[in-house]
Structures are given as C-alpha cells and as structure tokens.
Coordinates of C-alpha atoms in Angstrom, one line a residue:
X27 CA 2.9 -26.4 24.8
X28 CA 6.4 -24.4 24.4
X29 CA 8.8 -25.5 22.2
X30 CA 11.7 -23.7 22.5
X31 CA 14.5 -23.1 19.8
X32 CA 16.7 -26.0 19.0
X33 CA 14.2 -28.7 19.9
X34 CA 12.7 -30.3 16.5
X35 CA 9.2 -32.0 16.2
X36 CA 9.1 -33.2 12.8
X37 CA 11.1 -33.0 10.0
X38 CA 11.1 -33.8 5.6
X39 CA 12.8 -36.6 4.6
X40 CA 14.7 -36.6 1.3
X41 CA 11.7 -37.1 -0.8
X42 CA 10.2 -34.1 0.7
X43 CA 7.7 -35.8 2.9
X44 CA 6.6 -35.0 6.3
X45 CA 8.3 -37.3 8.7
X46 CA 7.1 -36.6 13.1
X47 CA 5.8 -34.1 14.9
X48 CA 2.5 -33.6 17.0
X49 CA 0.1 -36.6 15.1
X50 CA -3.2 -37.0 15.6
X51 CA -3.9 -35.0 18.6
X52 CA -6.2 -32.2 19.2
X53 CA -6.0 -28.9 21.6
X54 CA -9.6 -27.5 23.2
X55 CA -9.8 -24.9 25.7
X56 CA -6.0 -24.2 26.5
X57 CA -5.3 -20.8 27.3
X58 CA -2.0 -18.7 27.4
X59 CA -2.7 -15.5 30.0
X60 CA -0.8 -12.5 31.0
X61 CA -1.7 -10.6 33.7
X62 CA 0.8 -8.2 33.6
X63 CA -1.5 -4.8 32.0
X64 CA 1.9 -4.1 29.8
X65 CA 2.7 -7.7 29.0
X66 CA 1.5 -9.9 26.1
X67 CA 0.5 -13.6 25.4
X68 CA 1.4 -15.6 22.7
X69 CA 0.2 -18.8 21.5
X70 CA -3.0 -20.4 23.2
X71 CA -2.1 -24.1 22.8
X72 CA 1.2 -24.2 21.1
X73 CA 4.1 -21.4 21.0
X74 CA 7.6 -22.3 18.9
X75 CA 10.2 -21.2 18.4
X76 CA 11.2 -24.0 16.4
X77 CA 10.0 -25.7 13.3
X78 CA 6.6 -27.9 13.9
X79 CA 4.7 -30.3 12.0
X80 CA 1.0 -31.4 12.8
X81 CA 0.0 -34.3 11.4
X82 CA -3.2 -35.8 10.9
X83 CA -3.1 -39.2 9.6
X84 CA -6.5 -41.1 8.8
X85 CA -7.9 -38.9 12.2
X86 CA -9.1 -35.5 13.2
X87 CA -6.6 -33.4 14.8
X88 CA -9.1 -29.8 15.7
X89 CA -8.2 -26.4 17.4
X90 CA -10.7 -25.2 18.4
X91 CA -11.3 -22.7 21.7
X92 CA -7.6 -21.8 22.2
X93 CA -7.2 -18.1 23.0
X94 CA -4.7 -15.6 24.6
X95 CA -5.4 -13.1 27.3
X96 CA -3.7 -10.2 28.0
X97 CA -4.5 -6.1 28.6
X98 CA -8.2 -7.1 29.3
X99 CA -8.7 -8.5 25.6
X100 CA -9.1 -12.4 24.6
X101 CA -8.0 -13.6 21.4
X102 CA -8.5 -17.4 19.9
X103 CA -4.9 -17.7 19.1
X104 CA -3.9 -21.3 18.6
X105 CA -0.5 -21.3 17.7
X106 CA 2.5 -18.5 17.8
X107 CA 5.2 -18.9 16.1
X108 CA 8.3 -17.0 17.1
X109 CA 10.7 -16.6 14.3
X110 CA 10.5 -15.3 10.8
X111 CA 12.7 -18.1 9.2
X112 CA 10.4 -20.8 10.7
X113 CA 8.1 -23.1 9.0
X114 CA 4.7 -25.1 10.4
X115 CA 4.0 -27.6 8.5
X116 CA 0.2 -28.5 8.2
X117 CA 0.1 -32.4 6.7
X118 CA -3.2 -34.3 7.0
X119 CA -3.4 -37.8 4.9
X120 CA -5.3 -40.8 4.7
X121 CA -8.4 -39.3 4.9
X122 CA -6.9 -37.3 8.0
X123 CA -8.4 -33.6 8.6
X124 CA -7.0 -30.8 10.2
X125 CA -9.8 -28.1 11.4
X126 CA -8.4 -24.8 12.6
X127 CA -11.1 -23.0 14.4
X128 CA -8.4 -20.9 15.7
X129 CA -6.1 -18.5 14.5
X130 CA -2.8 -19.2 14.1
X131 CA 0.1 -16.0 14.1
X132 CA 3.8 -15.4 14.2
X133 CA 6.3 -13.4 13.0
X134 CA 6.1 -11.4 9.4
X135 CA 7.3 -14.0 7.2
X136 CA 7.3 -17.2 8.8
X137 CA 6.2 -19.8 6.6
X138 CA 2.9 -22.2 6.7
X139 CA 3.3 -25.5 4.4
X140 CA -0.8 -27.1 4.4
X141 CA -0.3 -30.4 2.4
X142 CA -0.9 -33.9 2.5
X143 CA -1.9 -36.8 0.0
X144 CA -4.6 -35.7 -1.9
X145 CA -6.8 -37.4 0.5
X146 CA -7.0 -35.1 3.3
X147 CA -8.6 -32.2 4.6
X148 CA -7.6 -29.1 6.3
X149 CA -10.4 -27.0 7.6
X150 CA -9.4 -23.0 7.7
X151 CA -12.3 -21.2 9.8
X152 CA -10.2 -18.7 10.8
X153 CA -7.2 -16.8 9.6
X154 CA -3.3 -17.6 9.0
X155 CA -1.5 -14.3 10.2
X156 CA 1.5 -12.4 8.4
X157 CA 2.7 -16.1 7.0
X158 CA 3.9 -17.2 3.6
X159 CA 1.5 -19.8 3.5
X160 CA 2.4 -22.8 0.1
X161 CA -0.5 -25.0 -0.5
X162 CA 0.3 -28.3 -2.2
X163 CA -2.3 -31.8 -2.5
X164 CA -4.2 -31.1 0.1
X165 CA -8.0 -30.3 0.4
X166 CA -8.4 -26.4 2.3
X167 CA -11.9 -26.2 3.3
X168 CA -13.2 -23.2 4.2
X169 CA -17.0 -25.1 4.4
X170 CA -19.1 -24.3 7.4
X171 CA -22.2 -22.9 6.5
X172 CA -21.6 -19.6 6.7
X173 CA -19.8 -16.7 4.2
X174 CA -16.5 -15.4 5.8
X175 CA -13.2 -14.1 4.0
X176 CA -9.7 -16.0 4.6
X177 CA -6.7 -13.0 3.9
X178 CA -2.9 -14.5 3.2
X179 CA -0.1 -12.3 3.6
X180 CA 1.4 -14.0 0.7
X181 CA 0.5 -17.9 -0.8
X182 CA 1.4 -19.7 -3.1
X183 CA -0.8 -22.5 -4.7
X184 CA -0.1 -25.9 -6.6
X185 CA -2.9 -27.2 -9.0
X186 CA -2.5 -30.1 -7.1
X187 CA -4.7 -28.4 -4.2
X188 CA -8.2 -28.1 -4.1
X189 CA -10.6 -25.7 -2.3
X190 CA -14.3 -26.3 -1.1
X191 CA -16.1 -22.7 -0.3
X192 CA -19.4 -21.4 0.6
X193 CA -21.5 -19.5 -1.5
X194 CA -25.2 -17.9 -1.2
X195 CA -26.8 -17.9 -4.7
X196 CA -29.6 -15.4 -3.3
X197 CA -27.1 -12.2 -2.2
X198 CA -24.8 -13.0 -4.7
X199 CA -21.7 -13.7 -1.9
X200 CA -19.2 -16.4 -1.4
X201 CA -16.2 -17.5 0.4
X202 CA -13.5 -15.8 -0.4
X203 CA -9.6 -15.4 -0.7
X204 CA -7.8 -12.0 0.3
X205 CA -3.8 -11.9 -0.2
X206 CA -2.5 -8.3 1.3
X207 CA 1.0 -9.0 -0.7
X208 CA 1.5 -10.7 -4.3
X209 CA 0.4 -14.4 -4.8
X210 CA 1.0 -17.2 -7.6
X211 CA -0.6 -20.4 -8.6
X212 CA -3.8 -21.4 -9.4
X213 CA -6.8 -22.1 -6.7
X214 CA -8.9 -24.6 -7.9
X215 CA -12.4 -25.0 -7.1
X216 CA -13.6 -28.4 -5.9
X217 CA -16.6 -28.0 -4.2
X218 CA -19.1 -25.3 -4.0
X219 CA -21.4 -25.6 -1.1
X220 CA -24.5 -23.8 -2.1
X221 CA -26.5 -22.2 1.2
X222 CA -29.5 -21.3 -0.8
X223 CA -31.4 -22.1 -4.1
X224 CA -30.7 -20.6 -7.2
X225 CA -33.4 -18.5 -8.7
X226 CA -32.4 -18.5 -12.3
X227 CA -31.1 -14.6 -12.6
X228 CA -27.4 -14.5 -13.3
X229 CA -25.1 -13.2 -10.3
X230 CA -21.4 -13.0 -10.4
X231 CA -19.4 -14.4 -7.2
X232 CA -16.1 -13.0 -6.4
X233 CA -14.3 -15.8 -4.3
X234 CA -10.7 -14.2 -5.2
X235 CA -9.4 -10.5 -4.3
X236 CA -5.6 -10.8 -5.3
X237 CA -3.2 -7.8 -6.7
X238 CA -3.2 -9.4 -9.7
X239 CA -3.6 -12.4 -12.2
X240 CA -1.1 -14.5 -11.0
X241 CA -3.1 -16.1 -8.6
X242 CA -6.1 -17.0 -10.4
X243 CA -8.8 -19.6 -10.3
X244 CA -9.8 -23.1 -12.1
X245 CA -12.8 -25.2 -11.5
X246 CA -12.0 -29.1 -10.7
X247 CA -13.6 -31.6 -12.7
X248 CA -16.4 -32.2 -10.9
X249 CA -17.2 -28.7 -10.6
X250 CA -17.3 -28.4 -14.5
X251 CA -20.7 -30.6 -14.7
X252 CA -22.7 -28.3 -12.2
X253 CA -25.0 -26.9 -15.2
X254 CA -25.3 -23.5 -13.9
X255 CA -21.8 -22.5 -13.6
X256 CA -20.8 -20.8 -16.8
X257 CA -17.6 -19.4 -16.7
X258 CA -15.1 -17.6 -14.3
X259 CA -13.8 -14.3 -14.3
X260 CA -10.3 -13.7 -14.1
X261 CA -8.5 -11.4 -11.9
X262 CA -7.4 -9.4 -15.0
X263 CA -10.9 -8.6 -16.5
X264 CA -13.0 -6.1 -15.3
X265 CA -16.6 -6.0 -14.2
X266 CA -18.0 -2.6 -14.6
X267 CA -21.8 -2.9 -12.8
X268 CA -23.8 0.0 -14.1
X269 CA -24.1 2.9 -12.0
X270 CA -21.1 1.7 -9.6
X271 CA -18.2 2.2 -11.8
X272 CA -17.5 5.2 -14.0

C-alpha cells in the first residue's frame, strides 16, 4: 500500500482518541522490490507519506514476512514512513493485539504513538527505526520465547503502560530496552516470562540500557508477589562485578 501525502487514514478526535485508519487487517508476505542496482525500496507492505493509524480492535492485526529488496540484499521492512514530521499511530483495544514481526522505519524523527485501552496488546519482535516512539495504556510485549534487545531512538513512557519481557534465570539475560538518544518515563514490568528454572543463586538482569535515570523501571502489581524478585536496580546505581570493573 502507498499512501501518498495529503491523503489521511485516521485521525484523533478532541478527546485524543484514535478515530480510522487500517483496522483489523493483517499484511503477510508483501514485498516492495527494486531492481535497479543503485535504487532503493521502501516499505514492504505499507509506505506513507502521510499520517497512519492501525487499529486493532478486539482482533489480531500481524506483520509478519514483509521485506524490501534492493542491491541484492532483503530486509523485513514492514512499514516506511516518509517524513520526519509524521506520526503512526499503533492503537490496539478491546483485547485487540498488534504483532510486528517486522520492522518498521522512516525518517530520523518521525514519531510512533503505541497505545490503546489498557486491554490490548502490541507485540514488538522486531525494532522501531530512528522514531520518537510515546507509549501510553497499552501492553508492549516483547514475549516470544527467546532473549532479543529492542533499541528506541528516543521514547517516552506513561506509567500507564506495561511491558511483558523474557528472561533466562540460568545465564542471567533478559529482554531488554536500548534508547540511542535520551528517554523519560517509567517502564513498568508486568509480566516476566521465565525460560528456565531458577536455581536459587542470586543473578542480576539488566532489562534497561538508557543514558540515564530518567527512564527507569517499576514492577506492576502482580509482579511484586513473585517471591524471588527482590529489588530493582536503577539506572543511576552502579554494579561493580569483581574483576570486571576497576
């Protein structure tokens, strides 16, 4: 799909909802390809140049198996967008999930909005390029069984969000958040899939890598009862591990 400047699929109303846009539908296996060796491709399923909402309301709308071809290299690129001033707007409620399987890139700045009602889900399994991405009542799951790292070139977090991660109790290694510029807000831990058993020794998992301790994490409530989670380290406290750090 090409949207081009001008056209609008969705929109806020004046009590900042999310009002239209692409709901409830899912793109597998489109491909955007560029035969021309000096040429590029942008945007596997979707390129804009205008601002988009996806919507996923009480149903699954998944991206999974878009890419981009072009000089001999394939990239899953899902969605382009083409203008540093525009905004995508991620809203999945009623029990609606959005799983991004997929990449999804633009130009530096652009902004990514991932919210909804507190009821929905949206699955990140891949990474959110050179965006100002603002998280607000929303589930972001990074969940699937296996330990990957999800970087932000900026983002900005409402304790109204909640984030599910991975983590392997044996090797000591989680899920975790990297922002390359400086990020605010507070991400809050509401589920903590465990891939292994925990042996009783005590391991520290670093599930934030920020600039500094403005972004900083929280544990839900649910999270508090889990009897061998202790404490959390914050961003501005230091670890020193003997023999690492002198």
């Amino acid at each position: 799909i090409m949207i081009d400047s001008g056209v609008t699929l969705g929109r806020k109303d004046e009590n900042d909802n999310v009002v239209g846009g692409i709901i409830n539908s899912s793109f597998v296996g489109n491909y955007n390809e560029n035969t021309n060796s000096k040429g590029v491709a942008k945007g596997g399923a979707i390129y804009t140049k205008s601002n988009l909402n996806i919507i996923a309301d009480n149903k699954v709308s998944e991206f999974t198996g878009n890419y981009v071809e072009f000089g001999g290299k394939k990239q899953y690129e899902a969605i382009y967008v083409d203008g540093n001033s525009l905004s995508l707007t991620l809203s999945a409620v009623n029990n609606g999930k959005i799983i991004f399987n997929d990449y999804i890139d633009g130009q530096t700045g652009y902004n990514v909005y991932l919210t909804g009602d507190s009821t929905g889900k949206i699955g990140l399994f891949n990474q959110i390029q050179k965006a100002d991405v603002f998280v607000e009542n929303v589930i972001v799951d990074f969940v699937d069984n296996k330990i990957g790292e999800s970087e932000f070139y900026t983002l900005k977090s409402d304790d109204t969000a909640v984030y599910n991660f991975d983590i392997d109790l044996i090797n000591g290694v989680g899920d975790s958040i990297k922002t390359t510029k400086e990020s605010s807000g507070v991400i809050k831990i509401g589920l903590l899939n465990c891939l292994n058993s925990y042996s009783g020794t005590p391991i520290t998992i670093q599930l934030l890598k920020t600039q500094n301790s403005n972004l900083q994490l929280a544990l839900s409530d649910n999270i508090i009862t889990i009897p061998y989670i202790e404490n959390i380290i914050y961003n501005d406290q230091i670890v020193t591990l003997p023999d690492t750090i002198q």
